[in-house]
PDB file of C-alpha atoms in Angstrom:
ATOM      1  CA  PRO A 726       0.000   0.000   0.000  1.00 92.00           C
ATOM      2  CA  SER A 727       1.044   3.583  -0.657  1.00 95.00           C
ATOM      3  CA  ASP A 728       1.638   6.169   2.051  1.00 97.00           C
ATOM      4  CA  SER A 729      -0.467   9.344   1.869  1.00 96.00           C
ATOM      5  CA  PHE A 730       0.598  12.790   3.101  1.00 96.00           C
ATOM      6  CA  ASP A 731      -2.120  14.973   1.607  1.00 94.00           C
ATOM      7  CA  HIS A 732      -3.048  16.804   4.828  1.00 94.00           C
ATOM      8  CA  GLY A 733       0.337  18.297   5.777  1.00 90.00           C
ATOM      9  CA  ASN A 734       1.424  19.116   9.294  1.00 89.00           C
ATOM     10  CA  ASN A 735      -2.008  20.360  10.287  1.00 84.00           C
ATOM     11  CA  LEU A 736      -3.108  16.787  10.891  1.00 92.00           C
ATOM     12  CA  PRO A 737      -1.482  13.787  12.619  1.00 94.00           C
ATOM     13  CA  LEU A 738       0.272  10.894  10.947  1.00 96.00           C
ATOM     14  CA  ASN A 739      -1.583   7.594  11.359  1.00 97.00           C
ATOM     15  CA  PHE A 740       1.188   4.988  11.397  1.00 98.00           C
ATOM     16  CA  LEU A 741      -0.273   1.553  10.669  1.00 97.00           C
ATOM     17  CA  ILE A 742       1.512  -1.600  11.866  1.00 97.00           C
ATOM     18  CA  GLN A 743       0.318  -5.055  10.873  1.00 95.00           C
ATOM     19  CA  GLY A 744       0.070  -8.070  13.162  1.00 89.00           C
ATOM     20  CA  LEU A 745       1.487 -11.544  13.453  1.00 83.00           C
ATOM     21  CA  MET A 746       1.831 -13.474  10.182  1.00 81.00           C
ATOM     22  CA  CYS A 747       0.485 -10.513   8.172  1.00 87.00           C
ATOM     23  CA  ARG A 748       1.878  -8.191   5.533  1.00 89.00           C
ATOM     24  CA  SER A 749       1.219  -4.452   5.476  1.00 92.00           C
ATOM     25  CA  LYS A 750      -1.270  -5.007   2.616  1.00 92.00           C
ATOM     26  CA  ILE A 751      -3.825  -6.319   5.137  1.00 92.00           C
ATOM     27  CA  LEU A 752      -4.252  -2.787   6.558  1.00 95.00           C
ATOM     28  CA  GLU A 753      -4.742  -1.084   3.183  1.00 95.00           C
ATOM     29  CA  THR A 754      -8.537  -0.824   3.529  1.00 94.00           C
ATOM     30  CA  MET A 755      -8.122   0.762   6.944  1.00 94.00           C
ATOM     31  CA  GLY A 756      -5.572   3.178   5.532  1.00 96.00           C
ATOM     32  CA  ASP A 757      -7.900   4.116   2.679  1.00 97.00           C
ATOM     33  CA  VAL A 758     -10.577   5.127   5.196  1.00 96.00           C
ATOM     34  CA  LEU A 759      -8.191   6.997   7.485  1.00 96.00           C
ATOM     35  CA  LYS A 760      -6.394   8.925   4.729  1.00 95.00           C
ATOM     36  CA  GLU A 761      -9.581  10.875   4.002  1.00 94.00           C
ATOM     37  CA  HIS A 762      -8.930  12.757   7.257  1.00 95.00           C
ATOM     38  CA  PHE A 763      -5.323  12.028   8.271  1.00 96.00           C
ATOM     39  CA  ASN A 764      -1.859  11.499   6.872  1.00 97.00           C
ATOM     40  CA  VAL A 765      -1.176   7.746   6.645  1.00 98.00           C
ATOM     41  CA  ALA A 766       1.990   5.660   6.513  1.00 98.00           C
ATOM     42  CA  TYR A 767       2.466   1.897   6.700  1.00 98.00           C
ATOM     43  CA  ALA A 768       5.156  -0.007   8.540  1.00 97.00           C
ATOM     44  CA  PRO A 769       7.330  -2.088   6.204  1.00 95.00           C
ATOM     45  CA  ASN A 770       6.756  -5.801   5.877  1.00 92.00           C
ATOM     46  CA  LEU A 771       8.478  -7.194   8.943  1.00 89.00           C
ATOM     47  CA  PRO A 772      10.776 -10.257   9.178  1.00 85.00           C
ATOM     48  CA  TYR A 773       9.359 -13.741   8.760  1.00 72.00           C
ATOM     49  CA  TRP A 774       5.826 -12.470   8.262  1.00 70.00           C
ATOM     50  CA  ASN A 775       6.156 -10.628  11.554  1.00 68.00           C
ATOM     51  CA  CYS A 776       7.052 -13.789  13.476  1.00 77.00           C
ATOM     52  CA  GLY A 777      10.601 -12.542  13.978  1.00 85.00           C
ATOM     53  CA  ASP A 778      11.976 -10.969  17.125  1.00 92.00           C
ATOM     54  CA  ILE A 779       9.704  -8.192  18.431  1.00 93.00           C
ATOM     55  CA  ASP A 780      12.629  -5.915  19.232  1.00 94.00           C
ATOM     56  CA  VAL A 781      14.065  -6.251  15.703  1.00 93.00           C
ATOM     57  CA  SER A 782      10.647  -5.516  14.201  1.00 94.00           C
ATOM     58  CA  THR A 783      10.381  -2.499  16.499  1.00 95.00           C
ATOM     59  CA  GLN A 784      13.651  -1.103  15.132  1.00 95.00           C
ATOM     60  CA  ILE A 785      12.441  -1.544  11.538  1.00 95.00           C
ATOM     61  CA  ALA A 786       9.103   0.149  12.232  1.00 96.00           C
ATOM     62  CA  ARG A 787      10.800   2.985  14.124  1.00 97.00           C
ATOM     63  CA  ALA A 788      13.220   3.597  11.247  1.00 97.00           C
ATOM     64  CA  LYS A 789      10.308   4.002   8.814  1.00 97.00           C
ATOM     65  CA  MET A 790       8.467   6.324  11.195  1.00 97.00           C
ATOM     66  CA  ASP A 791      11.608   8.437  11.704  1.00 97.00           C
ATOM     67  CA  GLN A 792      12.049   8.709   7.935  1.00 97.00           C
ATOM     68  CA  VAL A 793       8.468   9.912   7.431  1.00 97.00           C
ATOM     69  CA  LEU A 794       8.607  12.386  10.312  1.00 95.00           C
ATOM     70  CA  ARG A 795      11.886  13.760   8.962  1.00 94.00           C
ATOM     71  CA  ASP A 796      11.079  13.912   5.251  1.00 93.00           C
ATOM     72  CA  GLU A 797       7.361  14.739   5.154  1.00 94.00           C
ATOM     73  CA  SER A 798       5.313  17.645   6.482  1.00 91.00           C
ATOM     74  CA  VAL A 799       3.086  15.705   8.871  1.00 95.00           C
ATOM     75  CA  GLY A 800       1.805  16.156  12.395  1.00 94.00           C
ATOM     76  CA  GLU A 801       2.448  14.015  15.458  1.00 94.00           C
ATOM     77  CA  PRO A 802       2.273  10.234  15.029  1.00 96.00           C
ATOM     78  CA  ILE A 803      -0.698   8.139  16.110  1.00 96.00           C
ATOM     79  CA  ILE A 804      -0.116   4.391  16.158  1.00 96.00           C
ATOM     80  CA  VAL A 805      -2.833   2.131  14.754  1.00 96.00           C
ATOM     81  CA  GLY A 806      -1.679  -1.443  15.254  1.00 94.00           C
ATOM     82  CA  HIS A 807      -3.304  -4.833  14.831  1.00 92.00           C
ATOM     83  CA  SER A 808      -2.306  -7.663  17.160  1.00 88.00           C
ATOM     84  CA  LEU A 809       1.464  -7.763  17.569  1.00 90.00           C
ATOM     85  CA  GLY A 810       1.682  -4.516  15.582  1.00 93.00           C
ATOM     86  CA  ALA A 811       0.207  -2.635  18.535  1.00 92.00           C
ATOM     87  CA  LEU A 812       2.901  -3.969  20.857  1.00 92.00           C
ATOM     88  CA  ILE A 813       5.589  -3.042  18.326  1.00 94.00           C
ATOM     89  CA  GLY A 814       4.125   0.454  18.105  1.00 94.00           C
ATOM     90  CA  ILE A 815       4.171   0.915  21.868  1.00 92.00           C
ATOM     91  CA  LYS A 816       7.795  -0.216  22.063  1.00 93.00           C
ATOM     92  CA  ALA A 817       8.725   2.080  19.148  1.00 95.00           C
ATOM     93  CA  LEU A 818       7.327   5.271  20.657  1.00 93.00           C
ATOM     94  CA  LYS A 819       9.287   7.811  22.656  1.00 92.00           C
ATOM     95  CA  ARG A 820       7.802   9.158  25.858  1.00 90.00           C
ATOM     96  CA  ASN A 821       4.987  11.676  25.214  1.00 89.00           C
ATOM     97  CA  GLU A 822       5.639  11.458  21.467  1.00 93.00           C
ATOM     98  CA  SER A 823       2.147  10.357  20.492  1.00 91.00           C
ATOM     99  CA  PRO A 824      -1.224  11.562  21.776  1.00 90.00           C
ATOM    100  CA  GLN A 825      -2.935   8.263  21.136  1.00 89.00           C
ATOM    101  CA  ILE A 826      -2.512   4.588  20.264  1.00 91.00           C
ATOM    102  CA  VAL A 827      -5.324   2.473  18.850  1.00 92.00           C
ATOM    103  CA  ALA A 828      -4.659  -1.203  19.503  1.00 90.00           C
ATOM    104  CA  ILE A 829      -6.772  -3.683  17.543  1.00 89.00           C
ATOM    105  CA  SER A 830      -7.080  -7.052  19.281  1.00 83.00           C
ATOM    106  CA  ALA A 831      -3.655  -6.642  20.841  1.00 84.00           C
ATOM    107  CA  PRO A 832      -2.233  -9.524  22.935  1.00 82.00           C
ATOM    108  CA  PHE A 833      -1.207  -7.393  25.914  1.00 80.00           C
ATOM    109  CA  GLN A 834      -1.649 -10.441  28.126  1.00 78.00           C
ATOM    110  CA  GLY A 835       0.070 -12.814  25.711  1.00 78.00           C
ATOM    111  CA  THR A 836      -1.769 -15.578  23.912  1.00 76.00           C
ATOM    112  CA  PRO A 837      -1.755 -19.351  24.380  1.00 75.00           C
ATOM    113  CA  GLN A 838      -2.055 -19.773  20.596  1.00 76.00           C
ATOM    114  CA  ALA A 839       1.513 -18.480  20.239  1.00 80.00           C
ATOM    115  CA  ARG A 840       2.856 -21.881  21.184  1.00 81.00           C
ATOM    116  CA  PHE A 841       1.581 -23.280  17.866  1.00 81.00           C
ATOM    117  CA  VAL A 842       3.412 -20.740  15.659  1.00 81.00           C
ATOM    118  CA  PRO A 843       7.178 -20.735  15.055  1.00 81.00           C
ATOM    119  CA  GLY A 844       9.280 -17.621  15.512  1.00 85.00           C
ATOM    120  CA  SER A 845      10.924 -15.523  18.199  1.00 90.00           C
ATOM    121  CA  ALA A 846       7.927 -13.211  18.545  1.00 90.00           C
ATOM    122  CA  CYS A 847       5.697 -16.073  19.631  1.00 88.00           C
ATOM    123  CA  ARG A 848       8.203 -17.183  22.227  1.00 90.00           C
ATOM    124  CA  GLN A 849       8.258 -13.621  23.564  1.00 92.00           C
ATOM    125  CA  LEU A 850       4.439 -13.596  23.760  1.00 88.00           C
ATOM    126  CA  LEU A 851       4.656 -16.630  26.055  1.00 88.00           C
ATOM    127  CA  ASP A 852       7.336 -15.135  28.319  1.00 90.00           C
ATOM    128  CA  PRO A 853       5.817 -13.564  31.470  1.00 87.00           C
ATOM    129  CA  ALA A 854       8.916 -11.430  32.075  1.00 90.00           C
ATOM    130  CA  TYR A 855       8.820 -10.003  28.541  1.00 91.00           C
ATOM    131  CA  LEU A 856       5.117  -9.212  28.839  1.00 87.00           C
ATOM    132  CA  GLU A 857       5.625  -7.622  32.249  1.00 85.00           C
ATOM    133  CA  ALA A 858       8.256  -5.327  30.722  1.00 88.00           C
ATOM    134  CA  LEU A 859       5.740  -4.305  28.034  1.00 86.00           C
ATOM    135  CA  HIS A 860       3.192  -3.456  30.717  1.00 83.00           C
ATOM    136  CA  ASN A 861       5.769  -1.294  32.468  1.00 85.00           C
ATOM    137  CA  ILE A 862       6.669   0.879  29.466  1.00 87.00           C
ATOM    138  CA  ASP A 863       6.137   4.534  30.372  1.00 86.00           C
ATOM    139  CA  LEU A 864       4.529   6.236  27.379  1.00 88.00           C
ATOM    140  CA  GLY A 865       4.060   9.462  29.318  1.00 86.00           C
ATOM    141  CA  GLU A 866       1.030  11.238  30.644  1.00 84.00           C
ATOM    142  CA  ASP A 867       0.209  12.743  27.219  1.00 85.00           C
ATOM    143  CA  THR A 868      -0.356   9.371  25.530  1.00 87.00           C
ATOM    144  CA  SER A 869      -3.605   7.424  25.816  1.00 85.00           C
ATOM    145  CA  ILE A 870      -4.354   3.918  24.576  1.00 85.00           C
ATOM    146  CA  LYS A 871      -7.644   2.849  23.047  1.00 85.00           C
ATOM    147  CA  LEU A 872      -8.398  -0.810  22.464  1.00 81.00           C
ATOM    148  CA  TYR A 873     -10.694  -2.331  19.850  1.00 80.00           C
ATOM    149  CA  ARG A 874     -12.258  -5.592  21.055  1.00 69.00           C
ATOM    150  CA  THR A 875     -14.056  -7.773  18.515  1.00 65.00           C
ATOM    151  CA  GLU A 876     -16.413  -9.319  21.037  1.00 62.00           C
ATOM    152  CA  GLN A 877     -17.656  -5.845  22.035  1.00 64.00           C
ATOM    153  CA  ASP A 878     -17.366  -4.318  18.549  1.00 64.00           C
ATOM    154  CA  SER A 879     -16.241  -1.064  20.104  1.00 61.00           C
ATOM    155  CA  VAL A 880     -13.213   1.095  20.781  1.00 61.00           C
ATOM    156  CA  VAL A 881     -12.764   1.536  24.526  1.00 53.00           C
ATOM    157  CA  PRO A 882     -10.141   3.023  26.843  1.00 49.00           C
ATOM    158  CA  PHE A 883      -7.368   0.529  27.477  1.00 50.00           C
ATOM    159  CA  GLU A 884      -7.910   0.689  31.233  1.00 44.00           C
ATOM    160  CA  TYR A 885     -11.254  -1.098  30.858  1.00 37.00           C
ATOM    161  CA  GLN A 886      -9.474  -4.184  29.559  1.00 39.00           C
ATOM    162  CA  MET A 887      -6.660  -4.364  32.095  1.00 40.00           C
ATOM    163  CA  PRO A 888      -6.782  -6.948  34.894  1.00 39.00           C
ATOM    164  CA  ARG A 889      -6.442  -5.829  38.463  1.00 42.00           C
ATOM    165  CA  PRO A 890      -2.841  -4.847  39.249  1.00 44.00           C
ATOM    166  CA  ASP A 891      -2.615  -7.491  41.969  1.00 49.00           C
ATOM    167  CA  THR A 892      -3.595 -10.320  39.591  1.00 48.00           C
ATOM    168  CA  PRO A 893      -0.550 -12.555  38.986  1.00 49.00           C
ATOM    169  CA  LEU A 894       0.654 -12.381  35.401  1.00 45.00           C
ATOM    170  CA  SER A 895       0.391 -16.176  35.129  1.00 46.00           C
ATOM    171  CA  ALA A 896      -3.343 -15.912  35.859  1.00 45.00           C
ATOM    172  CA  ARG A 897      -3.764 -13.181  33.267  1.00 42.00           C
ATOM    173  CA  LEU A 898      -2.193 -15.433  30.629  1.00 40.00           C
ATOM    174  CA  ALA A 899      -4.345 -18.430  31.498  1.00 40.00           C
ATOM    175  CA  LYS A 900      -7.499 -17.179  29.782  1.00 45.00           C
ATOM    176  CA  PRO A 901      -7.394 -16.083  26.111  1.00 46.00           C
ATOM    177  CA  THR A 902      -9.182 -12.784  25.491  1.00 51.00           C
ATOM    178  CA  GLU A 903     -10.534 -13.739  22.048  1.00 56.00           C
ATOM    179  CA  TRP A 904     -11.174 -16.794  19.935  1.00 59.00           C
ATOM    180  CA  PRO A 905      -8.685 -17.120  17.040  1.00 63.00           C
ATOM    181  CA  TRP A 906     -11.245 -16.224  14.337  1.00 62.00           C
ATOM    182  CA  GLN A 907     -12.264 -13.095  16.281  1.00 71.00           C
ATOM    183  CA  HIS A 908      -8.666 -11.961  16.255  1.00 74.00           C
ATOM    184  CA  PHE A 909      -8.586 -11.438  12.479  1.00 78.00           C
ATOM    185  CA  THR A 910     -12.181 -10.251  12.059  1.00 80.00           C
ATOM    186  CA  PRO A 911     -11.322  -6.507  12.389  1.00 83.00           C
ATOM    187  CA  VAL A 912      -8.766  -6.576   9.556  1.00 86.00           C
ATOM    188  CA  VAL A 913     -10.376  -9.195   7.301  1.00 85.00           C
ATOM    189  CA  PHE A 914     -14.137  -9.685   7.595  1.00 83.00           C
ATOM    190  CA  ARG A 915     -15.149  -6.297   9.055  1.00 86.00           C
ATOM    191  CA  ARG A 916     -12.180  -4.201   8.029  1.00 89.00           C
ATOM    192  CA  LYS A 917     -14.104  -1.253   6.563  1.00 91.00           C
ATOM    193  CA  GLN A 918     -16.565  -1.013   9.458  1.00 90.00           C
ATOM    194  CA  VAL A 919     -13.806  -1.186  12.050  1.00 90.00           C
ATOM    195  CA  ALA A 920     -11.756   1.382  10.130  1.00 92.00           C
ATOM    196  CA  LYS A 921     -14.698   3.793  10.281  1.00 92.00           C
ATOM    197  CA  GLN A 922     -15.066   3.250  14.028  1.00 90.00           C
ATOM    198  CA  ILE A 923     -11.390   4.021  14.537  1.00 91.00           C
ATOM    199  CA  ARG A 924     -11.626   7.062  12.261  1.00 93.00           C
ATOM    200  CA  ASP A 925     -14.566   8.387  14.284  1.00 90.00           C
ATOM    201  CA  GLN A 926     -12.679   7.753  17.519  1.00 87.00           C
ATOM    202  CA  LEU A 927      -9.650   9.683  16.287  1.00 89.00           C
ATOM    203  CA  LEU A 928     -11.755  12.548  14.925  1.00 90.00           C
ATOM    204  CA  GLY A 929     -13.565  12.786  18.249  1.00 84.00           C
ATOM    205  CA  GLU A 930     -10.238  13.149  20.072  1.00 70.00           C
ATOM    206  CA  ARG A 931      -9.051  16.086  17.933  1.00 63.00           C
TER     207      ARG A 931
END
C-alpha cells in the first residue's frame, strides 16, 4: 500500500503496523478510510511475516516512522496497530511522542495460541517477564491507549481491559481474550466497518 501525506502538518500521521503473520497489505482498507482525514503511513513488511523478534521488528518500524517524520510535512504520530503490531508500536514510541494509540485485538496479556506458531515473537508472547516489561513501558502522561475488542465491537479506553494490578501475570495469561477467528475479524471480515469506528474515535479526540 502507498503512504499518503495529503493533509500536511495540520493533521497527525496515522502509522499503521500489521500483526502476526500478516503483511502491510492487510491494513490497506483501513488506511484508505483513514487517509480521508489524516496522513497515513504503513510499517514495512516485517521479518518472517512478523514472526521474527519483536525488538528487531520495532527497530524496523521505528526507522520508517523516523524517515516519514523527517522527510514529510506531517503532524504528530498516532499508532494504529493490529495484534502484535500494537505492541511493536508501543515499544517504538518515545515518551509523550504520540497523543494516542489504537490497539486492535492486541495480545497485551500474551496468547496461548503463540505456542503453535514458530518464531521468536511467539516465544516472547509466552514469556511472562517479557510481557511484564511491556506493561511497564512509560509512554508518558500525554499518551492514551484505546483498544478495539471484537467481542464488544467497540473502541474503549485501554484501562477497561486491564486486569487488576494485583492479579498474577500467570493468571492473566491463562485465559485467552478472544477466539482465534475473532482476532482477524477486524482486519479481514469487518475491516471497513472497524476502520470507520477508529476514524470516528480519532476525529472525536481532535
